Short mmCIF file of C-alpha atoms and ligand atoms in Angstrom, two decimals:
data_model
loop_
_atom_site.label_atom_id
_atom_site.label_comp_id
_atom_site.label_asym_id
_atom_site.label_seq_id
_atom_site.Cartn_x
_atom_site.Cartn_y
_atom_site.Cartn_z
CA MET C 1 -13.78 39.06 26.29
CA ALA C 2 -13.73 36.10 24.58
CA GLU C 3 -16.43 34.96 25.97
CA ASN C 4 -17.78 38.57 24.31
CA ASP C 5 -16.73 37.86 20.36
CA ALA C 6 -18.40 34.40 20.41
CA ASP C 7 -21.95 35.95 21.24
CA ARG C 8 -20.89 39.09 19.12
CA ALA C 9 -20.28 36.29 16.02
CA LYS C 10 -23.51 35.03 17.09
CA TYR C 11 -25.70 38.06 17.69
CA ASP C 12 -23.54 39.55 14.02
CA PHE C 13 -24.64 36.91 12.42
CA LYS C 14 -28.05 36.53 13.28
CA LYS C 15 -28.35 39.98 12.32
CA ALA C 16 -27.10 39.68 9.33
CA MET C 17 -29.08 37.06 8.34
CA GLN C 18 -31.92 38.90 8.97
CA GLU C 19 -30.82 41.10 7.15
CA ILE C 20 -30.47 39.45 3.87
CA THR C 21 -33.13 37.33 4.34
CA SER C 22 -35.25 41.14 3.89
CA TYR C 23 -33.77 42.18 1.05
CA ARG C 24 -35.78 41.88 -3.30
CA GLY C 25 -33.80 43.15 -6.09
CA ARG C 26 -35.40 44.65 -8.99
CA GLY C 27 -34.93 42.13 -10.96
CA THR C 28 -33.14 38.71 -11.03
CA GLU C 29 -29.93 40.24 -9.77
CA LEU C 30 -29.46 39.14 -6.32
CA ILE C 31 -25.48 36.90 -6.43
CA SER C 32 -24.64 34.81 -3.43
CA VAL C 33 -22.16 32.26 -3.54
CA TYR C 34 -21.08 29.74 -1.76
CA ILE C 35 -17.24 28.90 -1.44
CA PRO C 36 -16.15 25.37 0.54
CA GLU C 37 -12.73 25.52 2.43
CA ASN C 38 -11.30 23.08 -0.09
CA LYS C 39 -12.03 25.75 -3.21
CA GLN C 40 -9.32 27.39 -4.86
CA ILE C 41 -10.33 31.29 -5.41
CA SER C 42 -8.66 30.62 -9.56
CA GLU C 43 -11.62 28.08 -9.90
CA VAL C 44 -13.92 31.00 -8.43
CA MET C 45 -12.78 33.37 -10.59
CA ALA C 46 -12.80 31.63 -13.51
CA TYR C 47 -15.74 30.88 -12.28
CA LEU C 48 -17.27 34.72 -12.36
CA ARG C 49 -15.83 35.73 -15.29
CA ASN C 50 -17.83 33.15 -17.20
CA GLU C 51 -20.87 34.59 -14.91
CA GLN C 52 -19.85 37.69 -16.33
CA SER C 53 -19.96 37.03 -20.00
CA GLN C 54 -23.04 35.13 -19.47
CA ALA C 55 -24.64 39.02 -18.03
CA SER C 56 -23.84 40.54 -21.58
CA ASN C 57 -27.33 38.19 -22.70
CA ILE C 58 -29.56 39.48 -20.45
CA LYS C 59 -32.54 41.99 -21.97
CA SER C 60 -32.75 44.05 -19.24
CA LYS C 61 -30.00 46.28 -19.66
CA THR C 62 -30.62 47.50 -15.48
CA THR C 63 -30.50 43.99 -14.56
CA MET C 64 -27.16 43.36 -16.82
CA ASN C 65 -25.52 46.54 -15.14
CA HIS C 66 -26.57 44.78 -11.80
CA VAL C 67 -25.45 41.49 -12.58
CA GLN C 68 -22.14 43.42 -14.02
CA SER C 69 -21.32 45.19 -11.43
CA ALA C 70 -22.10 42.40 -8.69
CA ILE C 71 -19.95 40.21 -10.11
CA ASP C 72 -17.27 42.25 -10.23
CA SER C 73 -17.49 43.85 -6.55
CA ILE C 74 -17.49 40.40 -5.11
CA ALA C 75 -13.99 39.16 -7.68
CA ALA C 76 -12.96 42.41 -6.34
CA ARG C 77 -13.33 41.06 -2.55
CA LEU C 78 -12.42 37.28 -3.08
CA LYS C 79 -8.94 38.97 -4.27
CA THR C 80 -7.82 39.77 -1.16
CA TYR C 81 -7.69 36.78 -0.57
CA LYS C 82 -5.38 33.56 -0.71
CA ALA C 83 -7.57 30.70 0.14
CA PRO C 84 -10.92 30.58 1.64
CA PRO C 85 -11.12 30.49 5.88
CA ALA C 86 -11.98 27.66 7.24
CA ASN C 87 -15.79 26.39 7.05
CA GLY C 88 -15.80 28.34 3.76
CA LEU C 89 -16.86 31.54 3.08
CA VAL C 90 -20.17 33.03 1.18
CA ILE C 91 -20.42 36.51 -0.19
CA PHE C 92 -24.38 37.59 -0.93
CA CYS C 93 -24.24 41.20 -3.34
CA GLY C 94 -26.59 42.95 -5.30
CA GLU C 95 -28.30 46.50 -6.13
CA VAL C 96 -30.92 47.03 -3.64
CA PRO C 97 -34.27 49.50 -4.08
CA ARG C 98 -33.73 51.99 -1.45
CA ALA C 99 -36.51 54.89 -0.53
CA GLY C 100 -37.62 56.22 -4.01
CA ASP C 101 -36.29 55.40 -6.88
CA GLN C 102 -33.60 54.95 -5.39
CA THR C 103 -31.31 51.71 -5.20
CA LYS C 104 -28.07 50.91 -2.99
CA MET C 105 -25.19 48.00 -3.71
CA VAL C 106 -24.86 45.97 -0.65
CA GLN C 107 -22.40 43.19 0.07
CA TYR C 108 -22.18 40.78 2.85
CA VAL C 109 -19.03 38.79 3.33
CA ILE C 110 -20.02 35.81 5.41
CA ASN C 111 -17.36 32.98 7.82
CA PRO C 112 -20.32 30.43 8.48
CA PRO C 113 -19.81 29.36 12.01
CA GLU C 114 -20.12 25.82 10.29
CA ALA C 115 -18.65 23.99 7.07
CA ILE C 116 -20.19 25.13 3.26
CA THR C 117 -20.35 21.79 2.07
CA ALA C 118 -20.55 22.08 -1.47
CA PHE C 119 -19.73 25.29 -3.92
CA MET C 120 -22.95 27.34 -4.79
CA TYR C 121 -23.26 30.37 -7.15
CA ARG C 122 -26.96 31.48 -7.63
CA CYS C 123 -28.24 35.31 -9.09
CA ASP C 124 -32.22 35.32 -8.31
CA SER C 125 -34.75 38.56 -7.15
CA THR C 126 -33.75 36.91 -3.79
CA PHE C 127 -30.64 36.25 -1.86
CA PHE C 128 -30.06 32.04 -1.50
CA THR C 129 -29.86 31.56 2.02
CA ASP C 130 -31.14 28.05 2.27
CA PRO C 131 -27.47 26.32 3.18
CA LEU C 132 -26.75 29.04 6.16
CA ASP C 133 -30.50 29.28 7.93
CA ALA C 134 -29.58 25.76 9.57
CA MET C 135 -26.08 27.31 11.15
CA LEU C 136 -28.82 30.16 13.39
CA LEU C 137 -29.35 27.88 15.63
CA ASP C 138 -28.09 27.75 19.30
CA LYS C 139 -24.19 26.80 18.91
CA ARG C 140 -23.48 25.14 22.30
CA SER C 141 -24.09 21.76 22.46
CA TYR C 142 -25.75 19.51 24.16
CA GLY C 143 -26.08 15.15 25.24
CA LEU C 144 -28.65 12.90 23.31
CA ILE C 145 -29.98 9.58 24.93
CA THR C 146 -32.16 7.76 22.76
CA ILE C 147 -33.04 4.03 25.06
CA ASP C 148 -35.39 1.78 24.88
CA ARG C 149 -34.94 -2.05 26.94
CA SER C 150 -33.99 -2.70 22.84
CA GLU C 151 -31.50 -0.50 22.13
CA ALA C 152 -30.07 2.76 22.75
CA THR C 153 -27.60 5.33 21.18
CA LEU C 154 -25.68 8.32 22.48
CA GLY C 155 -25.58 11.08 20.42
CA ILE C 156 -23.76 14.85 21.02
CA LEU C 157 -25.51 17.58 19.42
CA SER C 158 -23.54 20.41 18.54
CA GLY C 159 -25.29 24.21 16.61
CA SER C 160 -27.33 21.14 13.84
CA ARG C 161 -24.35 18.61 13.27
CA ILE C 162 -25.88 15.86 15.14
CA GLN C 163 -22.32 13.24 16.06
CA VAL C 164 -23.28 9.84 16.80
CA LEU C 165 -21.25 8.63 19.95
CA LYS C 166 -22.29 4.86 20.75
CA HIS C 167 -24.50 2.31 20.16
CA PHE C 168 -25.66 -0.49 21.78
CA ASP C 169 -28.31 -3.18 21.23
CA SER C 170 -29.33 -5.04 24.28
CA LEU C 171 -29.86 -8.56 24.96
CA VAL C 172 -33.04 -8.10 26.59
CA PRO C 173 -35.47 -10.65 25.01
CA SER C 174 -39.02 -10.14 24.36
CA LYS C 175 -41.17 -10.02 27.20
CA HIS C 176 -43.35 -11.93 24.44
CA HIS C 177 -40.94 -14.73 24.46
CA GLN C 178 -43.10 -18.17 24.81
CA GLY C 179 -40.66 -19.89 26.71
CA GLY C 180 -40.43 -22.89 28.55
CA GLN C 181 -39.97 -20.96 31.96
CA SER C 182 -42.18 -19.94 34.51
CA SER C 183 -43.32 -16.79 33.94
CA VAL C 184 -41.61 -14.76 37.47
CA ARG C 185 -38.30 -16.23 36.42
CA PHE C 186 -38.60 -15.26 32.97
CA GLU C 187 -39.77 -12.78 34.31
CA ARG C 188 -36.59 -11.93 36.84
CA LEU C 189 -34.79 -12.90 33.84
CA ILE C 190 -35.78 -9.91 32.09
CA GLU C 191 -35.27 -8.14 34.94
CA ILE C 192 -31.95 -8.41 35.31
CA ALA C 193 -30.96 -8.40 31.91
CA ALA C 194 -32.22 -5.25 31.86
CA HIS C 195 -30.71 -3.69 34.52
CA GLU C 196 -27.26 -4.56 32.78
CA PHE C 197 -28.43 -3.17 29.84
CA PHE C 198 -28.66 0.36 31.31
CA LYS C 199 -26.46 -0.09 33.78
CA LYS C 200 -24.18 0.19 30.09
CA VAL C 201 -26.12 3.33 28.80
CA ALA C 202 -24.92 4.62 31.92
CA ASP C 203 -21.22 4.23 32.42
CA ASN C 204 -20.66 4.91 28.56
CA ALA C 205 -22.75 7.77 28.96
CA THR C 206 -20.68 8.69 31.82
CA GLU C 207 -17.40 8.20 29.46
CA VAL C 208 -18.92 9.96 26.67
CA PHE C 209 -20.84 12.94 28.93
CA LEU C 210 -18.98 13.75 31.61
CA ASN C 211 -15.36 14.84 30.64
CA ARG C 212 -17.06 17.25 28.44
CA PRO C 213 -17.91 20.79 30.71
CA GLU C 214 -18.89 22.40 27.38
CA LEU C 215 -22.33 20.07 27.43
CA ILE C 216 -25.46 22.53 28.49
CA GLY C 217 -27.54 20.04 29.00
CA ILE C 218 -28.98 15.90 28.31
CA LEU C 219 -31.67 15.18 26.29
CA VAL C 220 -33.33 11.77 26.87
CA GLY C 221 -35.76 10.55 24.50
CA GLY C 222 -37.00 7.33 24.06
CA PRO C 223 -40.74 5.75 22.62
CA GLY C 224 -41.94 4.58 26.12
CA ALA C 225 -41.92 4.87 30.01
CA THR C 226 -38.00 2.76 29.92
CA LYS C 227 -36.95 6.61 29.30
CA ASP C 228 -38.45 7.96 32.42
CA PHE C 229 -37.28 4.88 34.34
CA PHE C 230 -33.58 4.42 33.46
CA VAL C 231 -33.59 8.68 34.64
CA LYS C 232 -35.81 8.65 37.84
CA GLU C 233 -33.23 5.16 38.62
CA GLU C 234 -30.77 7.13 38.62
CA TYR C 235 -28.46 4.76 36.37
CA LEU C 236 -26.92 8.17 35.21
CA HIS C 237 -24.09 9.70 37.00
CA HIS C 238 -24.61 12.08 39.74
CA GLU C 239 -22.79 14.57 37.37
CA LEU C 240 -24.71 13.85 34.39
CA ARG C 241 -27.96 13.68 36.81
CA LYS C 242 -27.96 17.38 36.86
CA LYS C 243 -27.98 18.11 33.40
CA VAL C 244 -31.08 16.29 32.02
CA ILE C 245 -33.21 18.11 31.10
CA SER C 246 -37.03 17.78 31.21
CA PRO C 247 -39.07 17.08 30.15
CA LEU C 248 -37.88 13.66 28.30
CA VAL C 249 -38.96 13.21 25.02
CA ASP C 250 -40.96 10.93 23.08
CA THR C 251 -39.83 9.55 19.88
CA GLY C 252 -40.46 6.20 18.16
CA TYR C 253 -37.35 4.78 16.96
CA THR C 254 -33.53 4.56 19.32
CA ASP C 255 -31.22 4.22 16.37
CA GLU C 256 -29.85 6.89 14.77
CA SER C 257 -32.86 8.06 13.41
CA GLY C 258 -33.91 7.82 16.88
CA LEU C 259 -31.21 10.93 18.07
CA ARG C 260 -32.58 13.07 14.64
CA GLU C 261 -36.11 13.01 16.05
CA LEU C 262 -35.37 13.57 19.60
CA VAL C 263 -33.70 17.43 18.46
CA ASP C 264 -36.70 17.82 16.11
CA ASN C 265 -38.57 16.90 19.77
CA ALA C 266 -37.32 19.00 21.50
CA LYS C 267 -36.53 22.50 19.16
CA GLY C 268 -38.84 24.12 21.34
CA ILE C 269 -37.00 23.01 24.84
CA ILE C 270 -33.73 23.89 23.55
CA VAL C 271 -35.26 27.48 22.94
CA ASP C 272 -36.50 27.46 25.80
CA VAL C 273 -33.30 26.51 27.66
CA ARG C 274 -31.85 29.76 26.31
CA LEU C 275 -34.60 31.57 27.47
CA THR C 276 -34.70 30.64 31.40
CA GLU C 277 -30.83 31.88 31.68
CA GLU C 278 -32.05 34.22 29.69
CA LYS C 279 -35.12 35.31 32.11
CA GLU C 280 -32.53 34.70 35.31
CA TYR C 281 -30.58 37.80 33.89
CA MET C 282 -33.36 39.62 33.98
CA GLN C 283 -34.95 39.08 37.02
CA ARG C 284 -31.90 39.86 38.57
CA PHE C 285 -32.30 43.80 37.27
CA PHE C 286 -35.62 43.54 38.22
CA ARG C 287 -34.18 43.04 41.56
CA GLU C 288 -32.00 45.94 41.83
CA ILE C 289 -34.41 48.13 40.17
CA ARG C 290 -36.98 47.07 43.25
CA LYS C 291 -34.41 48.30 45.39
CA ALA C 292 -35.70 51.59 47.38
CA ASP C 293 -32.30 53.04 45.59
CA GLY C 294 -32.79 52.06 42.63
CA GLY C 295 -30.20 49.37 43.87
CA LEU C 296 -27.46 48.44 41.28
CA SER C 297 -29.72 49.17 38.33
CA CYS C 298 -28.98 51.23 35.70
CA TYR C 299 -31.21 51.99 31.90
CA GLY C 300 -31.24 53.87 28.97
CA GLU C 301 -28.56 54.65 26.50
CA ALA C 302 -27.76 57.92 27.92
CA MET C 303 -27.18 56.26 32.11
CA VAL C 304 -25.73 53.11 30.50
CA ARG C 305 -23.05 54.84 27.98
CA ASN C 306 -22.70 56.75 30.79
CA ALA C 307 -22.00 53.91 33.08
CA LEU C 308 -19.92 51.76 30.91
CA ASP C 309 -17.11 54.59 30.79
CA MET C 310 -16.42 54.57 34.37
CA GLY C 311 -16.78 51.05 34.62
CA ALA C 312 -19.47 50.71 36.38
CA VAL C 313 -20.81 47.86 34.08
CA ASP C 314 -20.86 44.52 35.24
CA MET C 315 -23.81 42.69 33.00
CA LEU C 316 -25.34 44.20 29.67
CA LEU C 317 -28.18 43.56 28.64
CA LEU C 318 -29.77 44.02 25.48
CA SER C 319 -32.69 43.30 23.66
CA GLU C 320 -32.41 41.55 20.47
CA ALA C 321 -34.87 43.62 19.23
CA LEU C 322 -32.79 46.58 18.77
CA ASP C 323 -32.75 47.52 15.50
CA LYS C 324 -30.22 50.87 15.67
CA ARG C 325 -27.64 52.06 14.25
CA ARG C 326 -24.40 54.22 15.42
CA VAL C 327 -23.03 56.64 12.60
CA THR C 328 -20.56 59.07 13.54
CA ILE C 329 -22.08 62.30 11.47
CA GLN C 330 -19.93 65.30 9.93
CA CYS C 331 -21.33 68.69 8.71
CA PRO C 332 -20.24 70.44 6.28
CA SER C 333 -19.33 73.02 8.65
CA GLY C 334 -16.88 70.19 10.06
CA HIS C 335 -19.12 69.46 13.58
CA THR C 336 -19.05 65.86 13.71
CA HIS C 337 -21.07 63.96 16.43
CA ASP C 338 -22.28 60.32 17.88
CA LEU C 339 -25.79 59.58 17.26
CA THR C 340 -27.61 56.63 17.59
CA VAL C 341 -30.56 56.70 14.65
CA ALA C 342 -33.04 54.51 13.39
CA ASP C 343 -31.09 54.73 10.17
CA ALA C 344 -28.11 55.27 8.59
CA ASP C 345 -29.56 55.22 5.74
CA ALA C 346 -32.58 58.89 6.53
CA ARG C 347 -31.03 62.18 6.57
CA ILE C 348 -29.95 62.83 9.28
CA GLN C 349 -29.50 66.71 10.51
CA CYS C 350 -26.54 67.58 12.11
CA PRO C 351 -27.84 68.78 16.25
CA GLU C 352 -25.80 71.67 16.53
CA CYS C 353 -26.40 73.84 12.96
CA ASN C 354 -29.06 72.26 11.99
CA ALA C 355 -27.47 71.51 8.30
CA ASN C 356 -27.77 68.59 7.00
CA ALA C 357 -24.86 65.81 7.58
CA GLN C 358 -23.13 62.97 5.95
CA VAL C 359 -22.08 59.32 7.24
CA VAL C 360 -19.05 58.71 8.00
CA LYS C 361 -19.36 55.42 10.12
CA ASP C 362 -22.15 53.69 10.13
CA GLU C 363 -22.53 50.75 13.01
CA ASP C 364 -24.63 48.39 14.61
CA LEU C 365 -25.10 50.06 18.01
CA ILE C 366 -25.42 46.50 19.54
CA ASP C 367 -21.76 46.11 17.84
CA ASP C 368 -20.49 49.57 19.61
CA PHE C 369 -21.50 48.38 22.25
CA PHE C 370 -19.51 44.90 21.99
CA MET C 371 -16.33 47.22 21.16
CA LYS C 372 -17.40 49.59 24.62
CA ALA C 373 -18.23 46.07 27.43
CA ASP C 374 -14.98 44.69 25.96
CA GLU C 375 -12.50 48.25 27.48
CA TYR C 376 -14.03 47.31 30.82
CA ASN C 377 -14.84 43.19 31.14
CA THR C 378 -18.35 43.98 31.01
CA LYS C 379 -19.55 40.96 29.85
CA VAL C 380 -23.31 41.60 27.00
CA GLU C 381 -25.85 39.62 27.32
CA ILE C 382 -28.23 39.54 24.10
CA ILE C 383 -31.69 39.18 25.51
CA SER C 384 -34.15 37.99 22.62
CA PRO C 385 -37.76 39.29 22.83
CA ASP C 386 -40.04 36.06 22.96
CA SER C 387 -39.98 36.00 26.80
CA GLU C 388 -41.89 37.92 29.01
CA GLU C 389 -38.76 39.54 30.49
CA GLY C 390 -36.68 39.93 27.95
CA ASP C 391 -39.95 41.82 26.18
CA MET C 392 -40.27 44.45 29.21
CA LEU C 393 -36.63 44.68 28.42
CA MET C 394 -37.26 46.58 24.92
CA ARG C 395 -40.87 48.22 26.03
CA ALA C 396 -39.97 49.29 29.04
CA PHE C 397 -36.55 50.16 29.25
CA GLY C 398 -36.07 50.67 25.74
CA GLY C 399 -33.91 47.79 25.21
CA ILE C 400 -30.47 48.40 26.85
CA ALA C 401 -30.22 48.15 30.56
CA ALA C 402 -27.70 47.15 32.93
CA ILE C 403 -26.74 45.99 36.34
CA LEU C 404 -23.44 47.79 37.75
CA ARG C 405 -20.27 46.95 39.79
CA TYR C 406 -21.03 49.77 41.89
CA LYS C 407 -23.40 51.96 42.07
CA VAL C 408 -23.09 54.69 40.43
CA SER C 409 -24.40 58.05 41.99
CA ARG C 410 -27.79 59.34 40.26
CA CYS C 411 -29.81 63.25 40.26
CA PRO C 412 -32.26 64.80 42.01
CA SER C 413 -35.42 65.32 39.67
CA TRP C 414 -34.88 69.17 40.39
CA MET C 415 -31.52 68.82 37.87
CA ILE C 416 -32.57 66.88 35.87
CA SER C 417 -35.19 69.92 35.15
CA GLN C 418 -33.28 71.81 34.02
CA PHE C 419 -31.36 69.55 32.10
CA ARG C 420 -34.26 68.93 29.82
CA SER C 421 -35.13 72.82 29.64
CA ALA C 422 -30.93 73.61 29.06
CA GLY C 423 -31.15 72.65 24.97
CA PRO C 424 -29.31 70.14 23.94
CA TRP C 425 -25.46 70.34 24.48
CA ARG C 426 -22.51 70.74 26.50
CA PRO C 427 -20.80 74.14 28.18
CA ARG C 428 -17.46 75.09 26.29
CA SER C 429 -16.24 74.86 30.15
CA ALA C 430 -15.71 70.71 29.72
CA ARG C 431 -12.80 70.07 27.97
CA PRO C 432 -11.04 67.12 27.24
CA GLY C 433 -8.94 65.99 29.90
CA SER C 434 -10.87 67.69 32.87
CA THR C 435 -12.32 65.21 36.07
CA SER C 436 -15.02 63.36 33.95
CA PRO C 437 -18.28 63.61 36.63
CA SER C 438 -19.27 60.83 37.99
CA CYS C 439 -23.06 61.24 37.61
CA PRO C 440 -23.91 63.38 34.02
CA TRP C 441 -25.91 64.69 35.31
CA MET C 442 -24.21 66.79 37.15
CA SER C 443 -22.68 68.18 33.88
CA ALA C 444 -26.37 69.60 32.62
CA VAL C 445 -26.50 71.96 35.95
CA SER C 446 -23.17 73.49 34.65
CA ARG C 447 -24.20 73.30 31.25
CA VAL C 448 -26.79 75.61 32.61
CA ARG C 449 -24.90 77.63 34.57
CA THR C 450 -22.26 78.25 31.61
CA PRO C 451 -23.95 79.34 28.65
CA PRO C 452 -23.14 80.11 25.90
CA TRP C 453 -21.95 75.82 24.58
CA ARG C 454 -21.21 74.31 21.31
CA CYS C 455 -19.33 70.72 21.00
CA SER C 456 -15.93 69.97 21.02
CA PRO C 457 -14.24 66.56 20.08
CA TRP C 458 -13.81 65.11 23.37
CA PRO C 459 -15.38 61.57 22.95
CA ARG C 460 -17.38 60.85 25.94
CA TRP C 461 -19.23 64.10 25.19
CA ARG C 462 -19.63 63.39 21.29
CA SER C 463 -20.76 59.82 22.01
CA ARG C 464 -24.06 61.25 23.71
CA THR C 465 -27.36 61.35 22.56
CA PRO C 466 -28.83 64.77 22.19
CA TRP C 467 -29.99 65.40 25.38
CA SER C 468 -33.79 66.18 24.13
CA THR C 469 -33.86 62.50 23.52
CA LEU C 470 -32.89 61.58 27.27
CA ARG C 471 -35.03 60.03 28.94
CA PRO C 472 -32.99 59.83 33.23
ZN1 ZN D 1 -22.82 71.26 12.17
#
């Protein structure tokens, strides 16, 4: 689903940035490389070789080794590129502390959402992320209008980039003009000139904004009451008027710098626009859950996964604060399980034999859901925890909820209590290929009746969270 792709890219970028900025090196040994699209890979390689030999002068042996191995790792990665991709490439690489005395090498390769303009190499105790920070803003576009009686500017905000489209100086005389004409007549002339000017601005706005469906709103700013008058008197095309975001924004200027001021002052409003959208999704979910039979709501990882597997989920609501990993583990006895864990680096025991297991696949939980959702054309919405509704999603529903396409039957509570007391694994009788039960609790009941149970590689069952952590 193309829509999900953009959202996923945005989420992945944001998530990677959170991780990258959280690392602190033991020494000056974390390397950040920014490569613009037009830079030759061979030049970057030459630069790295030079840095590599410089690094041999580093006094601390450990730091030297860390820096050199990070450079090696970056060079190895770069070898896989013929040329930088569109927008360029950013690589972060270095040894970061783990539990105890250990360190681990991390490497992030970022395809930035906006173009990298200059080549940069930094080696420091933190990764250098400043050029990427601005790109974290909402990537959708807004129309921009700044207006007063003397001038007006039209522009577009996409991501953090402001593009000036048109600028007009008005011929409206200043009100303080002391001409020979009577003041009443002069006032009238001013108003006519102003009217003509506003019409011209509005006509141009129609021309540049109307055929851009990607604009999710129009921000209007200016120093005085003119902007309010301009909007209230309906100069704008009615389709554009619907997109004007209130409140209008006060700015000191109406030229190009005014557009920048408008965007700066409207940052809170832009965040609110997204939050409002998220709130609406959550309200839809709450409306369902308030129905006596739970309506089309579904929540909790196990239930939502089950509904997803059935293709029953219309919209998946995931909290941005869901900081978990989806791992595949393997124990020495050869059992494999898919589990959701808080930390993939922590010791994980095989749920079957309790032996220490090795992580063979490790993925962000939300990315895992994105992949699953794509199979069934399910829309994924990442909900920030910044609104009351978003906070509730995280705290009351474990950060995972869904609005269903059709009802998935639920089980009576007696089944659930049986299932809870039954221990962690599924029955032998549920073989790959057997019909999938429409309700996860049903299978729990059959499990209770047909011990002994052991796990098998049937994907749907492997992807279960251990029973003991489930909440119906
Ligand atoms: Zn095992």
